[in-house]
CSV table of C-alpha atoms in Angstrom, one decimal:
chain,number,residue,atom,x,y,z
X,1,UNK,CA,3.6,-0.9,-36.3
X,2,UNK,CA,6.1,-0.3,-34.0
X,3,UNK,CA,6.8,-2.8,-31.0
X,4,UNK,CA,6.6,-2.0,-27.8
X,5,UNK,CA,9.7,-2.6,-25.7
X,6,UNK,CA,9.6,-5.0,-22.8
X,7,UNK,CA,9.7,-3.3,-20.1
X,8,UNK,CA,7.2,-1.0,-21.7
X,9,UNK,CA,4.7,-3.9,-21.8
X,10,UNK,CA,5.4,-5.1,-18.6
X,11,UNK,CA,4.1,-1.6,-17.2
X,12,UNK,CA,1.2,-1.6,-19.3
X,13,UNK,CA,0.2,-4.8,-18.0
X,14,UNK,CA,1.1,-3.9,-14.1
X,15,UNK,CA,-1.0,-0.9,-14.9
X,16,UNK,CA,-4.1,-2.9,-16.6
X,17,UNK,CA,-3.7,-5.1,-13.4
X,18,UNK,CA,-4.4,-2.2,-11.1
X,19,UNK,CA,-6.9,-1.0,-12.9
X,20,UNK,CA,-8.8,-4.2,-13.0
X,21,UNK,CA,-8.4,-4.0,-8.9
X,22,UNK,CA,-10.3,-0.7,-8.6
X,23,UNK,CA,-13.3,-2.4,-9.3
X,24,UNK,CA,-15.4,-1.9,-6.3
X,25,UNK,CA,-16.6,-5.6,-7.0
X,26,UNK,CA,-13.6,-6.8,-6.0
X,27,UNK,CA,-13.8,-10.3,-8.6
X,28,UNK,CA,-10.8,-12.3,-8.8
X,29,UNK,CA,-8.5,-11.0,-11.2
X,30,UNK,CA,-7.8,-14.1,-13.9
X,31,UNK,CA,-5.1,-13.8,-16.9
X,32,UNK,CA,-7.6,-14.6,-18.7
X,33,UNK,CA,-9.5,-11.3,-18.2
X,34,UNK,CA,-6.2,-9.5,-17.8
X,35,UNK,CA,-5.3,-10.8,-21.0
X,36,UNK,CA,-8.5,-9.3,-22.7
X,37,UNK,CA,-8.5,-6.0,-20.9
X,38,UNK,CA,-4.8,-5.5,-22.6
X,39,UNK,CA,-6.3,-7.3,-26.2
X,40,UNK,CA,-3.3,-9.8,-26.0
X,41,UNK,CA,-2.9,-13.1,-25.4
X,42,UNK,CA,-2.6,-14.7,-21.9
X,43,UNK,CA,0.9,-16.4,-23.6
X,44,UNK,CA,2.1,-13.0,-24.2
X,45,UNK,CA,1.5,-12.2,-20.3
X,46,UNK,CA,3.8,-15.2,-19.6
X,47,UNK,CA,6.2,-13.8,-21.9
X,48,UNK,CA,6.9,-11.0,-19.2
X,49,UNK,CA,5.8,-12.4,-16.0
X,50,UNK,CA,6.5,-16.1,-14.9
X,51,UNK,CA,3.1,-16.1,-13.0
X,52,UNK,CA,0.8,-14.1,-11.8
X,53,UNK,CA,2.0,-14.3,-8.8
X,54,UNK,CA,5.0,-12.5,-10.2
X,55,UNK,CA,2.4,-9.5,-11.3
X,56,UNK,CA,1.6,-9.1,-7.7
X,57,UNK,CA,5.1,-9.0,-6.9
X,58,UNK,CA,5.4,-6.3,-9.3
X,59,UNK,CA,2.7,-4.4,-8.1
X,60,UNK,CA,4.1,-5.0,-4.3
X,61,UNK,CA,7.7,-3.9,-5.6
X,62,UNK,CA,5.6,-0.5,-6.5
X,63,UNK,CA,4.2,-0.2,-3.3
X,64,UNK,CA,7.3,-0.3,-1.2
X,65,UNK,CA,9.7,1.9,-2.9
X,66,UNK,CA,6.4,4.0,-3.6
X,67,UNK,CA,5.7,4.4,0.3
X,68,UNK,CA,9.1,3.8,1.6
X,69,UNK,CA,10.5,6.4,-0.8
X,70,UNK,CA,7.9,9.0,0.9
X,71,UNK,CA,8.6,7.9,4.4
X,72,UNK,CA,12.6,8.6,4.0
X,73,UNK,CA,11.6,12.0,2.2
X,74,UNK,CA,9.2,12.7,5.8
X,75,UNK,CA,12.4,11.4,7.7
X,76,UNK,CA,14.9,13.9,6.2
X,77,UNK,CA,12.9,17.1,5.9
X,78,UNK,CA,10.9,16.8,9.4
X,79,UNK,CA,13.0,16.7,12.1
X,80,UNK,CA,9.9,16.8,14.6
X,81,UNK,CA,9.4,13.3,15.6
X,82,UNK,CA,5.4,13.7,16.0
X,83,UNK,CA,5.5,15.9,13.0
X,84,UNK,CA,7.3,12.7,11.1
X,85,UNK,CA,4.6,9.8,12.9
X,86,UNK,CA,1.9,12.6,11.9
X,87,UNK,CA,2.8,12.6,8.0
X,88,UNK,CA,3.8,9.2,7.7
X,89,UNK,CA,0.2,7.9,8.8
X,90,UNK,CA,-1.6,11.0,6.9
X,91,UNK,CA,0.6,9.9,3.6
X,92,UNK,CA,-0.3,6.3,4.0
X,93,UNK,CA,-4.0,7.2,3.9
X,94,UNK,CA,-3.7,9.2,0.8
X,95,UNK,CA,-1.6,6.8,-0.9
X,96,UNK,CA,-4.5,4.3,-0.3
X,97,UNK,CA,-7.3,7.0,-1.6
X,98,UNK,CA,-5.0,7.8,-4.7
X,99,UNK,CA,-4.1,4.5,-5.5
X,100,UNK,CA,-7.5,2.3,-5.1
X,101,UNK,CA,-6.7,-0.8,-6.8
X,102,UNK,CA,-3.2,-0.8,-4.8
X,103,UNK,CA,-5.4,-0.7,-1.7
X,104,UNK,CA,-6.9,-4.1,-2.2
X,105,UNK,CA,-3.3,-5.6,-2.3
X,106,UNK,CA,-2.0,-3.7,1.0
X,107,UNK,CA,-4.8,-5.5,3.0
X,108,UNK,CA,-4.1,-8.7,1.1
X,109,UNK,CA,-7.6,-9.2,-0.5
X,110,UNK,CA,-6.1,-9.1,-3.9
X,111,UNK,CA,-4.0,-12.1,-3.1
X,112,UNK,CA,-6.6,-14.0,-1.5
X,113,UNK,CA,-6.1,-17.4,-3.7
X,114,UNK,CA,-2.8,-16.5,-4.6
X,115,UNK,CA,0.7,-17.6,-3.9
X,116,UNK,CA,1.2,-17.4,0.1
X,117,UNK,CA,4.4,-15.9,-0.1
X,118,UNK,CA,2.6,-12.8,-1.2
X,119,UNK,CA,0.7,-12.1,1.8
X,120,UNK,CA,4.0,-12.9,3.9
X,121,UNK,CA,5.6,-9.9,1.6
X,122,UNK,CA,2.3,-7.4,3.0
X,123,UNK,CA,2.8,-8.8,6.6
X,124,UNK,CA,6.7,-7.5,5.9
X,125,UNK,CA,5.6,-4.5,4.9
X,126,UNK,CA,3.5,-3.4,8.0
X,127,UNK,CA,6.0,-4.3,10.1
X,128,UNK,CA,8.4,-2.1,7.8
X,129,UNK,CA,5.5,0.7,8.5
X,130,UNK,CA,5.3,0.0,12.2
X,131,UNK,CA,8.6,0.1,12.9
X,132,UNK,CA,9.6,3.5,10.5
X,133,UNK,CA,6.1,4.7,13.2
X,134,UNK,CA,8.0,3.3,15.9
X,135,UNK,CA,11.1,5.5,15.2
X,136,UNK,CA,9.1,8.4,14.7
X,137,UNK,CA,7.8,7.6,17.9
X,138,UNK,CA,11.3,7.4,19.9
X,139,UNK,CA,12.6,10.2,18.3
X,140,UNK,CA,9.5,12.3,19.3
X,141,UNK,CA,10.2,10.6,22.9
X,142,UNK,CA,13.5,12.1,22.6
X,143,UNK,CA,12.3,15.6,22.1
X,144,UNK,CA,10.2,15.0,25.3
X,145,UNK,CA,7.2,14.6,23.1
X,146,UNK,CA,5.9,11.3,24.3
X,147,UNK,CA,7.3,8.6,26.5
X,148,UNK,CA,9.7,6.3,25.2
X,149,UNK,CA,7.2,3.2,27.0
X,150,UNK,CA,4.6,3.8,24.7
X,151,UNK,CA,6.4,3.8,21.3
X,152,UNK,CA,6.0,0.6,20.5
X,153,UNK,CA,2.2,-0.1,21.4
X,154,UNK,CA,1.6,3.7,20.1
X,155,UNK,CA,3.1,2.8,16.6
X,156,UNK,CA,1.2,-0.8,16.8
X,157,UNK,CA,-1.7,1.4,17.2
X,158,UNK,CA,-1.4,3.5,14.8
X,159,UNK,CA,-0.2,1.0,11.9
X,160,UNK,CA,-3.8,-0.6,13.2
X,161,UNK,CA,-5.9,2.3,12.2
X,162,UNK,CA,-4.0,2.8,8.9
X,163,UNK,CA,-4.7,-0.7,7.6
X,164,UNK,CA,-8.3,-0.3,9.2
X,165,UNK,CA,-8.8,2.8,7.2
X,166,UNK,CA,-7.4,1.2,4.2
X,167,UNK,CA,-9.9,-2.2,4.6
X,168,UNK,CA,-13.2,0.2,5.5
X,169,UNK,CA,-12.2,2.4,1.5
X,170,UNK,CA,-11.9,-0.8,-0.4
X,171,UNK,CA,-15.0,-2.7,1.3
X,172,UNK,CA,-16.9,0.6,0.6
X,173,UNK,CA,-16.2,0.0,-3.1
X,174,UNK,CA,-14.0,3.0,-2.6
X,175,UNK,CA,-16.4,5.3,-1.3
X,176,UNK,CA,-15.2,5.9,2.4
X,177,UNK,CA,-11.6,7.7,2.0
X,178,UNK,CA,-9.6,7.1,4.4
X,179,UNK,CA,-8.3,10.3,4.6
X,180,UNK,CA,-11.5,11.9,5.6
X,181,UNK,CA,-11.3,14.3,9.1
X,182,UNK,CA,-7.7,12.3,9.0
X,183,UNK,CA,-5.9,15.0,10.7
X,184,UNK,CA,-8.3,15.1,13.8
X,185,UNK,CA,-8.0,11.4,14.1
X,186,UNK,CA,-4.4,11.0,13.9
X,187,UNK,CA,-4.1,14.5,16.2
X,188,UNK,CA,-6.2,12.0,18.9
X,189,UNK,CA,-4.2,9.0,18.5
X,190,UNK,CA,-1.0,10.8,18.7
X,191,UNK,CA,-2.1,13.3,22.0
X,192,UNK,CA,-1.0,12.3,25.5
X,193,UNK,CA,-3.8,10.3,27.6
């Protein structure tokens, strides 16, 4: 039998970890379990990651240059600034409804228990959302869109309903998608009061 090579393995098991997290139960993921799920031992799981702290990271690393990736690809091909705020918050709620064990670590309840500096790296990353929102934002204020003024609280807003989406599809064990009647919502949040 062939081996696997390493970084071969340590997909399978970032994979078997996400998996695990799209369990509407929502238990706490152990090594132990892990371990079983991938019919290896838990020594083998340290022999690619340090911790499992460092398999969060790894699924957190996915995450960002997932979602970032998307949001420079909305940046470069719309040049509308509400058309850019529009389909960054509409691809954040498909990511979510695509990837539903990754939803359970971008509203931190997969790293309940776990290493602190993991739910430092999610707080990072909304910021990183609200401000690529915020841009969006000023740039739609510069095409006499919206007023500059409201950037900021609009994009704090809308970063808000995002992660509120995201927490109401994991606590429904998956079953409320957050990007159900999306467009009409984010059309509201984004009009002019």
């Amino acid at each position: 039998m062939a081996s696997t090579p390493p970084g071969q393995r340590r997909l399978q098991i970032l994979q078997a970890l996400a998996e695990m997290l799209e369990q509407p139960k929502g238990d706490k993921i152990t090594t132990a379990a892990l371990a079983r799920k991938l019919a290896f031992s838990e020594a083998a799981l340290y022999r690619h990651f340090a911790s499992k702290a460092q398999m969060f990271e790894g699924l957190i690393e996915f995450i960002e240059s997932s979602v970032f990736g998307l949001i420079n690809q909305i940046a470069e091909r719309q040049e509308d600034g509400m058309a850019q705020a529009r389909d960054i918050v509409a691809m954040l709620l498909n990511f979510a409804s695509q990837n539903p064990g990754m939803t359970r670590v971008l509203i931190g309840e997969a790293l309940v228990n776990e290493d602190e500096r993991l739910q430092l790296r999610m707080n990072q990353f909304y910021d990183r959302v609200e401000l690529a929102l915020k841009q969006a934002l000023r740039l739609a204020a510069s095409e006499g869109q919206a007023h500059e003024a409201d950037a900021t609280a609009r994009a704090a807003m809308l970063t808000s309903f995002v992660i509120g989406r995201w927490h109401r599809y994991a606590k429904s064990g998956f079953k409320n998608n957050p990007s159900q009647d999306a467009a009409l919502h984010i059309t509201l949040l984004l009009s002019s009061v």
